[in-house]
Short mmCIF file of C-alpha atoms in Angstrom, two decimals:
data_model
loop_
_atom_site.label_atom_id
_atom_site.label_comp_id
_atom_site.label_asym_id
_atom_site.label_seq_id
_atom_site.Cartn_x
_atom_site.Cartn_y
_atom_site.Cartn_z
CA UNK B 1 62.61 0.71 -75.63
CA UNK B 2 63.57 -2.80 -76.61
CA UNK B 3 64.41 -1.65 -74.73
CA UNK B 4 67.55 -3.66 -76.76
CA UNK B 5 65.82 -5.06 -79.79
CA UNK B 6 62.75 -3.73 -81.43
CA UNK B 7 59.15 -4.30 -80.32
CA UNK B 8 56.97 -6.07 -82.85
CA UNK B 9 53.73 -5.04 -84.48
CA UNK B 10 51.44 -7.16 -86.62
CA UNK B 11 50.56 -4.58 -89.25
CA UNK B 12 50.35 -4.95 -93.00
CA UNK B 13 52.43 -2.07 -94.30
CA UNK B 14 50.75 -2.16 -97.71
CA UNK B 15 47.33 -1.59 -96.19
CA UNK B 16 48.24 1.70 -94.56
CA UNK B 17 46.88 4.62 -96.64
CA UNK B 18 49.39 7.08 -98.02
CA UNK B 19 49.38 10.37 -96.13
CA UNK B 20 50.75 13.48 -97.78
CA UNK B 21 51.31 15.67 -94.75
CA UNK B 22 54.73 17.30 -94.52
CA UNK B 23 57.37 15.54 -92.43
CA UNK B 24 55.12 12.63 -91.51
CA UNK B 25 57.44 9.96 -92.88
CA UNK B 26 61.19 10.00 -92.94
CA UNK B 27 62.91 10.80 -96.26
CA UNK B 28 59.94 12.28 -98.11
CA UNK B 29 60.57 13.96 -101.43
CA UNK B 30 60.18 17.43 -99.89
CA UNK B 31 63.30 16.90 -97.73
CA UNK B 32 66.27 18.88 -98.94
CA UNK B 33 69.13 17.21 -100.80
CA UNK B 34 71.47 18.97 -98.39
CA UNK B 35 70.24 16.89 -95.47
CA UNK B 36 70.11 13.67 -97.50
CA UNK B 37 73.69 13.97 -98.68
CA UNK B 38 75.22 15.36 -95.49
CA UNK B 39 74.27 12.38 -93.35
CA UNK B 40 74.99 9.43 -95.62
CA UNK B 41 76.86 7.43 -92.96
CA UNK B 42 75.05 4.09 -93.06
CA UNK B 43 76.97 0.99 -94.08
CA UNK B 44 74.14 -1.55 -93.88
CA UNK B 45 70.96 -2.51 -92.01
CA UNK B 46 69.57 -5.87 -90.91
CA UNK B 47 65.81 -6.06 -90.58
CA UNK B 48 63.59 -8.21 -88.38
CA UNK B 49 60.00 -9.39 -88.72
CA UNK B 50 57.13 -6.95 -88.28
CA UNK B 51 59.06 -4.10 -89.95
CA UNK B 52 61.70 -4.11 -87.25
CA UNK B 53 65.41 -3.44 -87.22
CA UNK B 54 68.02 -5.71 -85.71
CA UNK B 55 70.99 -3.45 -86.41
CA UNK B 56 72.06 -0.44 -88.45
CA UNK B 57 75.83 -0.23 -88.84
CA UNK B 58 77.60 3.02 -89.65
CA UNK B 59 80.55 3.32 -92.02
CA UNK B 60 82.73 4.67 -89.19
CA UNK B 61 82.22 5.77 -85.58
CA UNK B 62 80.15 8.97 -85.59
CA UNK B 63 78.70 11.31 -82.97
CA UNK B 64 75.06 10.66 -81.93
CA UNK B 65 73.95 13.86 -83.68
CA UNK B 66 75.09 12.53 -87.05
CA UNK B 67 73.72 9.07 -86.26
CA UNK B 68 70.21 10.37 -85.61
CA UNK B 69 70.08 12.47 -88.75
CA UNK B 70 71.55 9.61 -90.78
CA UNK B 71 68.57 7.50 -89.71
CA UNK B 72 66.06 10.29 -90.30
CA UNK B 73 67.17 10.91 -93.88
CA UNK B 74 68.16 7.39 -94.87
CA UNK B 75 66.96 5.98 -98.18
CA UNK B 76 67.06 2.46 -96.71
CA UNK B 77 63.52 1.08 -96.83
CA UNK B 78 64.07 -1.06 -93.72
CA UNK B 79 65.02 2.05 -91.74
CA UNK B 80 62.18 4.14 -93.15
CA UNK B 81 59.56 1.53 -92.26
CA UNK B 82 60.95 0.91 -88.75
CA UNK B 83 60.95 4.63 -87.96
CA UNK B 84 57.44 4.97 -89.35
CA UNK B 85 56.04 2.07 -87.35
CA UNK B 86 57.65 3.39 -84.18
CA UNK B 87 56.27 6.86 -84.96
CA UNK B 88 59.67 8.53 -85.07
CA UNK B 89 59.07 11.41 -87.48
CA UNK B 90 61.64 13.77 -88.96
CA UNK B 91 60.66 16.74 -86.77
CA UNK B 92 61.07 14.67 -83.59
CA UNK B 93 64.47 13.28 -84.69
CA UNK B 94 65.70 16.73 -85.68
CA UNK B 95 64.71 18.09 -82.26
CA UNK B 96 66.53 15.25 -80.50
CA UNK B 97 69.64 15.81 -82.61
CA UNK B 98 69.54 19.54 -81.88
CA UNK B 99 69.21 18.88 -78.14
CA UNK B 100 72.21 16.57 -77.87
CA UNK B 101 74.36 18.76 -80.10
CA UNK B 102 74.61 21.22 -77.19
CA UNK B 103 76.02 18.67 -74.72
CA UNK B 104 79.81 18.39 -74.51
CA UNK B 105 79.78 14.76 -73.34
CA UNK B 106 77.60 13.62 -76.25
CA UNK B 107 79.58 15.73 -78.73
CA UNK B 108 82.69 13.78 -77.76
CA UNK B 109 80.98 10.36 -77.71
CA UNK B 110 80.97 8.19 -80.83
CA UNK B 111 78.62 5.35 -81.77
CA UNK B 112 79.19 2.51 -84.20
CA UNK B 113 75.69 1.12 -84.73
CA UNK B 114 72.02 1.29 -83.82
CA UNK B 115 71.09 -1.84 -81.88
CA UNK B 116 67.50 -1.12 -80.86
CA UNK B 117 64.55 1.11 -81.49
CA UNK B 118 61.32 1.48 -79.56
CA UNK B 119 58.41 3.88 -79.48
CA UNK B 120 60.28 6.09 -77.00
CA UNK B 121 63.97 5.25 -77.39
CA UNK B 122 66.86 4.92 -79.81
CA UNK B 123 69.59 2.56 -78.63
CA UNK B 124 73.16 2.79 -79.92
CA UNK B 125 76.37 0.90 -79.23
CA UNK B 126 79.27 3.20 -78.47
CA UNK B 127 82.82 2.99 -79.72
CA UNK B 128 83.98 1.50 -76.39
CA UNK B 129 81.22 -1.10 -76.26
CA UNK B 130 78.75 0.60 -73.92
CA UNK B 131 75.11 1.27 -74.71
CA UNK B 132 73.68 4.76 -75.26
CA UNK B 133 69.91 5.13 -74.89
CA UNK B 134 68.29 8.36 -76.09
CA UNK B 135 64.69 9.04 -75.10
CA UNK B 136 62.25 11.93 -75.46
CA UNK B 137 61.20 11.65 -71.81
CA UNK B 138 62.30 9.98 -68.58
CA UNK B 139 62.86 6.32 -69.43
CA UNK B 140 61.57 5.30 -66.00
CA UNK B 141 57.74 5.49 -65.86
CA UNK B 142 56.30 8.03 -63.41
CA UNK B 143 59.89 9.03 -62.61
CA UNK B 144 60.41 5.90 -60.55
CA UNK B 145 63.90 5.15 -59.27
CA UNK B 146 66.01 2.35 -60.84
CA UNK B 147 65.58 -0.96 -59.01
CA UNK B 148 67.35 -4.31 -58.72
CA UNK B 149 66.04 -5.58 -62.08
CA UNK B 150 67.09 -2.51 -64.11
CA UNK B 151 70.40 -2.44 -65.97
CA UNK B 152 72.85 -0.35 -63.89
CA UNK B 153 73.33 3.17 -65.27
CA UNK B 154 76.91 4.41 -65.63
CA UNK B 155 75.98 7.97 -66.55
CA UNK B 156 72.79 9.84 -67.35
CA UNK B 157 71.66 13.34 -68.16
CA UNK B 158 68.97 15.53 -69.69
CA UNK B 159 69.38 18.14 -72.40
CA UNK B 160 66.18 20.11 -73.04
CA UNK B 161 63.60 17.38 -73.79
CA UNK B 162 66.08 14.59 -74.43
CA UNK B 163 67.29 12.14 -71.78
CA UNK B 164 70.38 9.96 -72.24
CA UNK B 165 71.59 6.87 -70.37
CA UNK B 166 74.95 5.07 -70.61
CA UNK B 167 74.68 1.41 -69.65
CA UNK B 168 76.56 -1.86 -69.90
CA UNK B 169 75.96 -3.87 -73.04
CA UNK B 170 73.90 -6.99 -72.49
CA UNK B 171 73.75 -10.32 -74.30
CA UNK B 172 70.58 -12.20 -75.13
CA UNK B 173 72.31 -15.53 -75.67
CA UNK B 174 71.93 -18.49 -73.33
CA UNK B 175 68.90 -17.03 -71.53
CA UNK B 176 66.39 -19.67 -70.43
CA UNK B 177 62.66 -19.22 -69.97
CA UNK B 178 63.09 -20.41 -66.39
CA UNK B 179 65.53 -17.55 -65.65
CA UNK B 180 63.16 -14.99 -67.16
CA UNK B 181 60.16 -16.35 -65.29
CA UNK B 182 62.09 -16.26 -62.02
CA UNK B 183 63.05 -12.61 -62.59
CA UNK B 184 59.45 -11.75 -63.49
CA UNK B 185 58.31 -13.42 -60.27
CA UNK B 186 60.79 -11.37 -58.22
CA UNK B 187 59.69 -8.13 -59.90
CA UNK B 188 56.01 -8.80 -59.31
CA UNK B 189 56.58 -9.90 -55.72
CA UNK B 190 58.23 -6.51 -55.15
CA UNK B 191 54.90 -4.89 -56.01
CA UNK B 192 55.61 -3.90 -59.61
CA UNK B 193 53.13 -4.30 -62.46
CA UNK B 194 54.70 -5.58 -65.67
CA UNK B 195 53.49 -4.62 -69.13
CA UNK B 196 54.61 -5.08 -72.73
CA UNK B 197 56.71 -8.15 -71.96
CA UNK B 198 54.45 -10.58 -73.82
CA UNK B 199 53.42 -10.81 -77.45
CA UNK B 200 49.85 -9.82 -78.23
CA UNK B 201 49.75 -10.98 -81.85
CA UNK B 202 47.75 -14.10 -82.67
CA UNK B 203 48.65 -14.16 -86.37
CA UNK B 204 52.04 -15.75 -85.77
CA UNK B 205 50.93 -17.98 -82.92
CA UNK B 206 52.89 -16.01 -80.35
CA UNK B 207 50.14 -14.60 -78.17
CA UNK B 208 51.11 -14.47 -74.48
CA UNK B 209 54.65 -15.69 -75.14
CA UNK B 210 57.31 -13.78 -73.25
CA UNK B 211 59.37 -11.36 -75.33
CA UNK B 212 62.85 -12.64 -74.64
CA UNK B 213 64.26 -9.52 -76.32
CA UNK B 214 63.09 -7.49 -73.31
CA UNK B 215 65.70 -9.25 -71.15
CA UNK B 216 69.47 -9.46 -71.27
CA UNK B 217 72.57 -10.51 -69.32
CA UNK B 218 75.54 -8.33 -68.47
CA UNK B 219 79.10 -9.64 -68.66
CA UNK B 220 78.87 -10.97 -65.10
CA UNK B 221 75.95 -13.21 -66.10
CA UNK B 222 73.23 -11.30 -64.24
CA UNK B 223 69.83 -11.09 -65.91
CA UNK B 224 68.08 -7.72 -66.23
CA UNK B 225 64.93 -6.22 -67.69
CA UNK B 226 66.11 -4.15 -70.65
CA UNK B 227 63.22 -1.70 -70.94
CA UNK B 228 62.44 0.12 -67.65
CA UNK B 229 59.11 1.19 -69.14
CA UNK B 230 57.83 -2.37 -68.74
CA UNK B 231 57.81 -2.11 -64.93
CA UNK B 232 55.33 0.18 -63.18
CA UNK B 233 56.14 0.88 -59.55
CA UNK B 234 53.51 0.18 -56.89
CA UNK B 235 51.39 3.20 -56.04
CA UNK B 236 52.13 4.80 -52.70
CA UNK B 237 49.19 4.86 -50.28
CA UNK B 238 47.59 8.24 -49.72
CA UNK B 239 47.96 7.71 -45.98
CA UNK B 240 51.28 6.52 -44.61
CA UNK B 241 50.11 4.35 -41.70
CA UNK B 242 53.65 3.59 -40.56
CA UNK B 243 54.55 7.27 -40.34
CA UNK B 244 51.37 8.05 -38.38
CA UNK B 245 52.10 5.26 -35.89
CA UNK B 246 55.62 6.58 -35.35
CA UNK B 247 54.31 10.08 -34.68
CA UNK B 248 51.73 8.75 -32.21
CA UNK B 249 54.46 6.83 -30.37
CA UNK B 250 56.55 9.95 -30.06
CA UNK B 251 53.63 12.04 -28.78
CA UNK B 252 52.59 9.54 -26.14
CA UNK B 253 56.12 8.17 -25.63
CA UNK B 254 54.94 4.61 -26.15
#
């Protein structure tokens, strides 16, 4: 959860064996026509390399419930492959849609397009230009708190298993490698361990290159890490030396 844009995988789609288990891949023949026809809201999709998606635009603003099911039952090959490679299966998407259908705020919210998809998140642009992230678990690893490098959250909540986050939209234009490297340096100096911010593929000559799509600027020009899952907080020591010293001082009135 590029995340704004999609993470990349170097996999040959044609080499993957066909699996016949029910509900493994979106839009299988055993899905009912009722679902296929009821959620035909997609105007167009734009794909990226490695079976990714750059954007999926809807015909009109729709509630997130309809948006999720539109993706799940789409006949668009780009969408099918992106969901498959990110392991978003029909059962999971149906559960997420069912969760958010019970929340009044999300029932009143409308989205215009999908702008990102990761292994753990779907990212939509809302009608008023904000970003809605939907995840199946807490988007912050090990329940860490948001820090200076995370995009500020306007509103968040949890409905059953699904978490949602409303954030400012970011731009990935005019971002220099120097800016990204400086932010990475600041994050690491704060004790965080970074992961999944570099390419691992050697096929396209991109190994160890920074994934610029993991970073973005808000309207005020500040650079942020888009995917909180990339930053693991430093582990807390089992023994808090500072706290022990303070207690000793109080006991002996040092």
